Amino acid sequence: MSPHRKATATAHANIALIKYWGKADEALIIPRTSSLSLTLDELYTTTTVEFGGEGAEGAGGTDHATLDGAPVTGRAMERITAFLDIVRERAGIRGAAQVASVNTVPTAAGLASSASGFAALAGAAAAAAGLDLDDRDLSRLARRGSGSASRSVFGGLAVWNAGTDDATSYAEPVAGGQSFSDRLAIVVLVLDDGPKGISSREAMRRTVDTSPDYEPWVAHHARHLADARAAIADGDLERLGEATEANALGMHATMRGAVPPVDYLTAASRAAVQTVQAARDAGFPAWATMDAGPNVKVLTSAEQAEALNSWLYDRLAPATPGLRTLVTHAGPGLTVEKGQS
Ligand code: PMV
């Protein structure tokens, strides 16, 4: 390949309605459970990758990356280089890379920045390296960076099939999900946008290894996923919402059962979940879900999203300093602008 290839890709964040929590294979990132998510319009990452460009000294050079203009260092940079090594090996190239990433997602605050980040990196790095991958292969590649990134290759409702090995573990659009996803919205309650204390990688490992609540959640999970799929096929938001909230609350219970326990939720998160439940009592479609951070995302209908957002804001803001909220909708899959040289 030419020693100077460049590409840019944009990927949107996704929020899992039915979660991925726990790996069957740590190295390949094969999950214990399949998962189902909604890709979001308003939250995304755009990443440019250039192999062998200025500042990269070819074979012996070091990868460099920036996120919103600031250099990426330490463990985060090691993850990027490990990911780029997979791409370089597959493409048979050796040059160091320059990576520039711009994020509209608060990084590492449980707003799925690793999902949009690694999906965009997969798209840009593969194209810059001259690999011609279809969406399934891009999903498998993105998975190697961060499991949740496998789903951000696709727009709208996506399901990541757990599979049993690298070839069978990939995401795809949920059958019949396209028109239903346009009726959905997620209100994001940003309670705290600082970085999380413990990585999802470490927290899920500890949960799988030590929590007596983990296997029962996996058993329930199959029912949640089947319910979600049936709800999507029937256009039944309430049934999808019930499976979503039960699955998330169960996932957080598995972590609290770990030794030592992991609890991403704060007093503000718990108050927000209760307020979401009160919104439901008041007649709103509203179901809470949380990831590896304290922020609460509320599944609702596109039609009611603005009214729900105001209702929740009015009740939470007085006791939640710095509260920000965001109404998000179904968004598109990965887009790649191919190689200038
Ligand atoms: O972002 P990852 O791949 O480390 O996984 C995080 C998993 C959750 O966000 C907690 C759930 C999910 O399915 O996205």
Short mmCIF file of C-alpha atoms and ligand atoms in Angstrom, two decimals:
data_model
loop_
_atom_site.label_atom_id
_atom_site.label_comp_id
_atom_site.label_asym_id
_atom_site.label_seq_id
_atom_site.Cartn_x
_atom_site.Cartn_y
_atom_site.Cartn_z
CA MET A 1 0.00 0.00 0.00
CA SER A 2 1.02 3.61 -0.37
CA PRO A 3 2.74 4.79 2.83
CA HIS A 4 0.41 7.77 3.17
CA ARG A 5 -3.27 6.99 3.38
CA LYS A 6 -5.94 8.87 5.20
CA ALA A 7 -9.66 8.45 5.89
CA THR A 8 -12.35 9.99 8.08
CA ALA A 9 -15.35 8.28 9.65
CA THR A 10 -18.30 9.32 11.80
CA ALA A 11 -20.08 6.99 14.21
CA HIS A 12 -22.94 7.70 16.56
CA ALA A 13 -23.25 6.62 20.18
CA ASN A 14 -25.71 3.94 21.10
CA ILE A 15 -27.58 3.20 24.31
CA ALA A 16 -28.21 -0.45 25.09
CA LEU A 17 -31.81 -1.18 26.00
CA ILE A 18 -30.89 -4.81 26.67
CA LYS A 19 -27.33 -4.80 28.00
CA TYR A 20 -23.97 -6.35 27.32
CA TRP A 21 -22.35 -7.02 30.70
CA GLY A 22 -19.70 -9.74 30.97
CA LYS A 23 -17.38 -11.46 28.55
CA ALA A 24 -17.10 -15.10 27.54
CA ASP A 25 -13.74 -14.35 25.87
CA GLU A 26 -11.71 -11.41 27.17
CA ALA A 27 -9.19 -11.23 24.33
CA LEU A 28 -11.68 -11.36 21.46
CA ILE A 29 -14.46 -9.54 23.35
CA ILE A 30 -17.07 -12.23 22.93
CA PRO A 31 -19.94 -11.34 25.30
CA ARG A 32 -21.89 -13.66 27.58
CA THR A 33 -25.18 -12.18 26.33
CA SER A 34 -26.50 -10.68 23.14
CA SER A 35 -27.56 -7.02 23.47
CA LEU A 36 -29.92 -4.59 21.76
CA SER A 37 -29.46 -0.85 21.38
CA LEU A 38 -30.67 2.39 19.86
CA THR A 39 -28.09 4.45 17.95
CA LEU A 40 -28.51 8.16 18.68
CA ASP A 41 -28.54 11.09 16.29
CA GLU A 42 -27.20 13.85 18.51
CA LEU A 43 -24.15 12.13 20.03
CA TYR A 44 -21.28 11.18 17.73
CA THR A 45 -17.55 10.95 17.13
CA THR A 46 -15.68 11.92 13.96
CA THR A 47 -12.22 10.42 13.58
CA THR A 48 -9.49 10.84 10.99
CA VAL A 49 -6.74 8.24 10.68
CA GLU A 50 -3.61 8.73 8.64
CA PHE A 51 -0.99 6.01 8.30
CA GLY A 52 2.56 7.11 7.59
CA GLY A 53 1.77 10.82 7.58
CA GLU A 54 3.86 13.70 8.90
CA GLY A 55 5.22 12.88 12.34
CA ALA A 56 4.82 9.12 11.94
CA GLU A 57 8.19 7.54 11.26
CA GLY A 58 6.96 4.49 9.42
CA ALA A 59 7.59 1.04 10.80
CA GLY A 60 9.40 2.15 13.94
CA GLY A 61 7.17 5.13 14.65
CA THR A 62 4.74 5.65 17.44
CA ASP A 63 1.03 6.18 17.02
CA HIS A 64 -0.30 9.56 18.09
CA ALA A 65 -3.89 10.46 18.85
CA THR A 66 -5.80 13.53 19.93
CA LEU A 67 -9.29 13.73 21.37
CA ASP A 68 -10.91 17.14 20.97
CA GLY A 69 -7.43 18.52 20.30
CA ALA A 70 -5.79 17.13 23.48
CA PRO A 71 -3.19 14.34 23.23
CA VAL A 72 -4.37 10.88 24.27
CA THR A 73 -1.96 9.21 26.70
CA GLY A 74 -1.60 6.22 29.02
CA ARG A 75 -4.06 3.36 29.00
CA ALA A 76 -6.40 5.08 26.52
CA MET A 77 -3.52 5.41 24.02
CA GLU A 78 -2.49 1.78 24.59
CA ARG A 79 -6.01 0.68 23.66
CA ILE A 80 -5.88 2.70 20.43
CA THR A 81 -2.49 1.25 19.47
CA ALA A 82 -3.64 -2.30 20.28
CA PHE A 83 -6.64 -1.70 18.04
CA LEU A 84 -4.53 -0.21 15.23
CA ASP A 85 -2.23 -3.26 15.47
CA ILE A 86 -5.21 -5.48 14.58
CA VAL A 87 -5.90 -3.28 11.53
CA ARG A 88 -2.21 -3.15 10.51
CA GLU A 89 -1.84 -6.91 10.81
CA ARG A 90 -4.96 -7.53 8.78
CA ALA A 91 -3.93 -5.07 6.05
CA GLY A 92 -0.28 -6.14 6.06
CA ILE A 93 0.99 -2.60 6.71
CA ARG A 94 3.46 -1.24 9.26
CA GLY A 95 3.27 2.55 9.43
CA ALA A 96 2.48 4.44 12.61
CA ALA A 97 -0.78 6.37 12.63
CA GLN A 98 -1.99 9.87 13.39
CA VAL A 99 -5.48 9.78 14.85
CA ALA A 100 -7.59 12.90 15.42
CA SER A 101 -10.95 12.43 17.05
CA VAL A 102 -13.69 14.92 17.83
CA ASN A 103 -16.42 13.91 20.20
CA THR A 104 -19.81 15.37 20.98
CA VAL A 105 -20.18 12.77 23.76
CA PRO A 106 -18.87 13.46 27.28
CA THR A 107 -15.97 10.99 27.42
CA ALA A 108 -16.09 8.03 29.81
CA ALA A 109 -19.14 9.22 31.72
CA GLY A 110 -21.35 6.29 30.82
CA LEU A 111 -22.63 8.04 27.70
CA ALA A 112 -21.14 5.38 25.47
CA SER A 113 -18.20 7.41 24.17
CA SER A 114 -16.22 4.20 23.66
CA ALA A 115 -18.98 2.91 21.36
CA SER A 116 -18.94 5.85 18.96
CA GLY A 117 -15.17 6.24 19.43
CA PHE A 118 -14.14 2.72 18.47
CA ALA A 119 -16.76 2.43 15.71
CA ALA A 120 -15.41 5.64 14.12
CA LEU A 121 -11.83 4.45 14.63
CA ALA A 122 -12.66 1.10 13.01
CA GLY A 123 -14.22 2.78 9.99
CA ALA A 124 -11.43 5.33 9.50
CA ALA A 125 -8.51 2.98 10.24
CA ALA A 126 -9.84 0.20 7.99
CA ALA A 127 -10.36 2.62 5.08
CA ALA A 128 -6.99 4.33 5.62
CA ALA A 129 -5.29 0.92 5.66
CA GLY A 130 -6.92 0.00 2.35
CA LEU A 131 -9.20 -2.69 3.81
CA ASP A 132 -12.54 -3.04 2.08
CA LEU A 133 -14.88 -4.31 4.80
CA ASP A 134 -18.64 -4.75 4.74
CA ASP A 135 -20.78 -3.65 7.69
CA ARG A 136 -20.64 -7.04 9.37
CA ASP A 137 -16.85 -7.12 9.21
CA LEU A 138 -16.67 -3.53 10.45
CA SER A 139 -18.90 -4.51 13.36
CA ARG A 140 -16.61 -7.43 14.20
CA LEU A 141 -13.59 -5.13 13.97
CA ALA A 142 -15.17 -2.37 16.11
CA ARG A 143 -16.01 -5.04 18.70
CA ARG A 144 -12.30 -5.64 19.24
CA GLY A 145 -11.91 -2.05 20.45
CA SER A 146 -14.97 -1.96 22.68
CA GLY A 147 -17.84 -4.42 22.68
CA SER A 148 -20.56 -1.78 22.54
CA ALA A 149 -18.89 -0.27 19.45
CA SER A 150 -20.01 -3.28 17.39
CA ARG A 151 -23.58 -1.88 17.55
CA SER A 152 -22.67 1.70 16.53
CA VAL A 153 -21.86 0.50 13.00
CA PHE A 154 -25.63 0.40 12.47
CA GLY A 155 -28.28 3.08 12.75
CA GLY A 156 -31.52 2.80 14.71
CA LEU A 157 -32.20 -0.42 16.59
CA ALA A 158 -29.31 -2.88 16.43
CA VAL A 159 -28.71 -6.25 18.01
CA TRP A 160 -25.26 -7.63 18.78
CA ASN A 161 -25.43 -11.39 18.46
CA ALA A 162 -23.16 -12.79 21.18
CA GLY A 163 -21.93 -15.61 18.94
CA THR A 164 -19.23 -18.01 20.02
CA ASP A 165 -16.13 -16.75 18.20
CA ASP A 166 -14.78 -13.83 16.18
CA ALA A 167 -16.72 -14.77 13.05
CA THR A 168 -20.11 -15.14 14.75
CA SER A 169 -20.04 -12.19 17.19
CA TYR A 170 -21.33 -9.14 15.29
CA ALA A 171 -24.18 -6.65 15.32
CA GLU A 172 -26.89 -6.14 12.71
CA PRO A 173 -30.07 -4.08 12.37
CA VAL A 174 -33.04 -5.46 14.30
CA ALA A 175 -35.46 -7.00 11.83
CA GLY A 176 -38.47 -4.73 11.45
CA GLY A 177 -36.91 -2.07 13.68
CA GLN A 178 -36.48 0.79 11.21
CA SER A 179 -39.90 2.42 11.30
CA PHE A 180 -40.34 1.76 15.02
CA SER A 181 -36.97 3.34 15.88
CA ASP A 182 -38.21 6.62 14.35
CA ARG A 183 -40.97 6.67 16.96
CA LEU A 184 -38.48 6.42 19.86
CA ALA A 185 -36.50 9.02 21.76
CA ILE A 186 -34.10 8.98 24.68
CA VAL A 187 -33.92 11.82 27.19
CA VAL A 188 -30.40 11.88 28.61
CA LEU A 189 -30.11 13.18 32.17
CA VAL A 190 -26.48 14.28 32.56
CA LEU A 191 -26.02 14.21 36.31
CA ASP A 192 -22.24 14.11 36.29
CA ASP A 193 -19.97 14.29 33.23
CA GLY A 194 -16.69 13.53 34.97
CA PRO A 195 -14.82 10.32 34.08
CA LYS A 196 -15.94 7.14 35.80
CA GLY A 197 -13.90 5.63 38.64
CA ILE A 198 -13.66 2.07 37.38
CA SER A 199 -13.61 0.94 33.76
CA SER A 200 -16.49 -1.15 32.45
CA ARG A 201 -13.90 -3.74 31.44
CA GLU A 202 -12.70 -4.18 35.03
CA ALA A 203 -16.18 -3.90 36.55
CA MET A 204 -17.67 -6.57 34.30
CA ARG A 205 -14.73 -8.90 34.92
CA ARG A 206 -15.20 -8.54 38.68
CA THR A 207 -18.96 -9.06 38.35
CA VAL A 208 -18.59 -12.26 36.31
CA ASP A 209 -15.89 -13.62 38.65
CA THR A 210 -17.45 -12.81 42.02
CA SER A 211 -21.12 -11.82 41.92
CA PRO A 212 -23.67 -14.51 42.89
CA ASP A 213 -26.26 -12.32 41.16
CA TYR A 214 -24.60 -12.56 37.74
CA GLU A 215 -25.81 -15.95 36.47
CA PRO A 216 -29.45 -15.28 37.49
CA TRP A 217 -29.31 -11.99 35.52
CA VAL A 218 -27.98 -13.86 32.47
CA ALA A 219 -30.92 -16.26 32.78
CA HIS A 220 -33.42 -13.35 32.97
CA HIS A 221 -31.62 -11.61 30.15
CA ALA A 222 -32.81 -14.13 27.55
CA ARG A 223 -36.41 -13.30 28.48
CA HIS A 224 -35.70 -9.53 28.36
CA LEU A 225 -34.19 -9.83 24.89
CA ALA A 226 -37.06 -11.96 23.60
CA ASP A 227 -39.56 -9.46 25.05
CA ALA A 228 -37.72 -6.55 23.44
CA ARG A 229 -37.66 -8.23 20.04
CA ALA A 230 -41.36 -9.09 20.27
CA ALA A 231 -42.17 -5.53 21.39
CA ILE A 232 -40.26 -4.08 18.43
CA ALA A 233 -42.03 -6.40 16.00
CA ASP A 234 -45.39 -5.32 17.48
CA GLY A 235 -44.51 -1.62 17.81
CA ASP A 236 -45.22 -1.92 21.55
CA LEU A 237 -43.25 0.79 23.38
CA GLU A 238 -44.54 -0.13 26.83
CA ARG A 239 -43.35 -3.71 26.56
CA LEU A 240 -39.97 -2.54 25.22
CA GLY A 241 -39.73 -0.03 28.08
CA GLU A 242 -40.50 -2.60 30.76
CA ALA A 243 -37.83 -4.98 29.45
CA THR A 244 -35.36 -2.07 29.20
CA GLU A 245 -35.75 -0.87 32.78
CA ALA A 246 -35.80 -4.37 34.29
CA ASN A 247 -32.68 -5.36 32.38
CA ALA A 248 -30.72 -2.26 33.47
CA LEU A 249 -31.75 -2.42 37.12
CA GLY A 250 -30.81 -6.10 37.12
CA MET A 251 -27.41 -5.36 35.59
CA HIS A 252 -26.63 -2.79 38.29
CA ALA A 253 -27.73 -5.27 40.97
CA THR A 254 -25.20 -7.81 39.63
CA MET A 255 -22.41 -5.26 40.18
CA ARG A 256 -23.51 -4.40 43.69
CA GLY A 257 -23.23 -8.14 44.41
CA ALA A 258 -19.59 -8.24 43.26
CA VAL A 259 -16.69 -8.46 45.73
CA PRO A 260 -15.76 -5.71 46.30
CA PRO A 261 -19.00 -4.14 45.06
CA VAL A 262 -19.20 -1.80 42.08
CA ASP A 263 -21.83 0.92 42.14
CA TYR A 264 -21.85 3.49 39.35
CA LEU A 265 -25.10 4.99 40.59
CA THR A 266 -25.15 8.00 42.89
CA ALA A 267 -27.86 9.50 45.08
CA ALA A 268 -28.72 11.72 42.11
CA SER A 269 -29.04 8.64 39.84
CA ARG A 270 -31.42 6.98 42.30
CA ALA A 271 -33.51 10.14 42.62
CA ALA A 272 -33.67 10.35 38.83
CA VAL A 273 -34.85 6.74 38.50
CA GLN A 274 -37.60 7.42 41.05
CA THR A 275 -38.61 10.55 39.18
CA VAL A 276 -38.81 8.56 35.93
CA GLN A 277 -41.08 6.09 37.68
CA ALA A 278 -43.20 9.04 38.89
CA ALA A 279 -43.38 10.33 35.31
CA ARG A 280 -44.81 6.98 34.31
CA ASP A 281 -47.40 7.25 37.08
CA ALA A 282 -48.25 10.68 35.68
CA GLY A 283 -48.99 9.10 32.30
CA PHE A 284 -45.72 9.53 30.37
CA PRO A 285 -44.09 6.68 28.48
CA ALA A 286 -40.78 6.71 30.42
CA TRP A 287 -38.35 3.94 31.38
CA ALA A 288 -34.87 4.40 32.88
CA THR A 289 -31.60 2.79 31.86
CA MET A 290 -28.05 3.32 33.15
CA ASP A 291 -24.62 2.17 31.99
CA ALA A 292 -21.13 2.31 33.46
CA GLY A 293 -21.68 5.75 34.98
CA PRO A 294 -24.19 7.73 37.03
CA ASN A 295 -26.18 9.28 34.19
CA VAL A 296 -29.72 8.16 33.55
CA LYS A 297 -31.18 7.74 30.06
CA VAL A 298 -34.93 7.65 29.67
CA LEU A 299 -36.58 5.71 26.86
CA THR A 300 -39.70 7.48 25.65
CA SER A 301 -41.66 8.25 22.48
CA ALA A 302 -40.43 10.84 19.99
CA GLU A 303 -43.84 12.48 20.34
CA GLN A 304 -43.66 13.00 24.11
CA ALA A 305 -39.91 13.49 24.49
CA GLU A 306 -39.87 17.30 24.82
CA ALA A 307 -42.75 17.34 27.31
CA LEU A 308 -41.14 14.56 29.35
CA ASN A 309 -37.81 16.39 29.28
CA SER A 310 -39.42 19.53 30.75
CA TRP A 311 -41.36 17.52 33.33
CA LEU A 312 -38.21 15.71 34.51
CA TYR A 313 -36.05 18.84 34.44
CA ASP A 314 -38.48 20.83 36.56
CA ARG A 315 -38.53 18.14 39.24
CA LEU A 316 -34.83 17.22 39.25
CA ALA A 317 -33.08 20.56 38.70
CA PRO A 318 -33.69 22.07 42.16
CA ALA A 319 -31.86 19.21 43.91
CA THR A 320 -29.33 18.44 41.15
CA PRO A 321 -26.69 21.17 40.72
CA GLY A 322 -25.36 21.34 37.17
CA LEU A 323 -28.11 19.14 35.72
CA ARG A 324 -28.12 19.08 31.92
CA THR A 325 -30.63 17.23 29.84
CA LEU A 326 -30.66 16.31 26.19
CA VAL A 327 -33.39 14.94 23.95
CA THR A 328 -32.00 12.43 21.46
CA HIS A 329 -33.53 10.44 18.60
CA ALA A 330 -32.66 7.46 16.44
CA GLY A 331 -29.52 8.18 14.45
CA PRO A 332 -27.60 6.79 11.47
CA GLY A 333 -24.93 4.12 11.18
CA LEU A 334 -21.23 4.50 10.47
CA THR A 335 -20.21 6.66 7.52
CA VAL A 336 -16.71 6.62 6.02
CA GLU A 337 -15.08 9.14 3.69
CA LYS A 338 -12.44 7.25 1.83
CA GLY A 339 -8.81 7.97 1.29
CA GLN A 340 -7.19 11.12 0.19
CA SER A 341 -3.47 10.44 -0.20
O1 PMV B 1 -18.41 0.25 26.31
P1 PMV B 1 -18.05 -1.19 26.63
O2 PMV B 1 -17.91 -1.99 25.41
O3 PMV B 1 -16.93 -1.34 27.56
O4 PMV B 1 -19.30 -1.83 27.39
C1 PMV B 1 -20.10 -1.13 28.26
C2 PMV B 1 -21.34 -1.92 28.49
C3 PMV B 1 -22.56 -1.10 28.90
O5 PMV B 1 -22.51 0.18 28.32
C4 PMV B 1 -22.66 -0.95 30.40
C5 PMV B 1 -23.80 -1.83 28.39
C6 PMV B 1 -23.94 -1.87 26.90
O6 PMV B 1 -24.43 -2.90 26.40
O7 PMV B 1 -23.59 -0.90 26.23
#
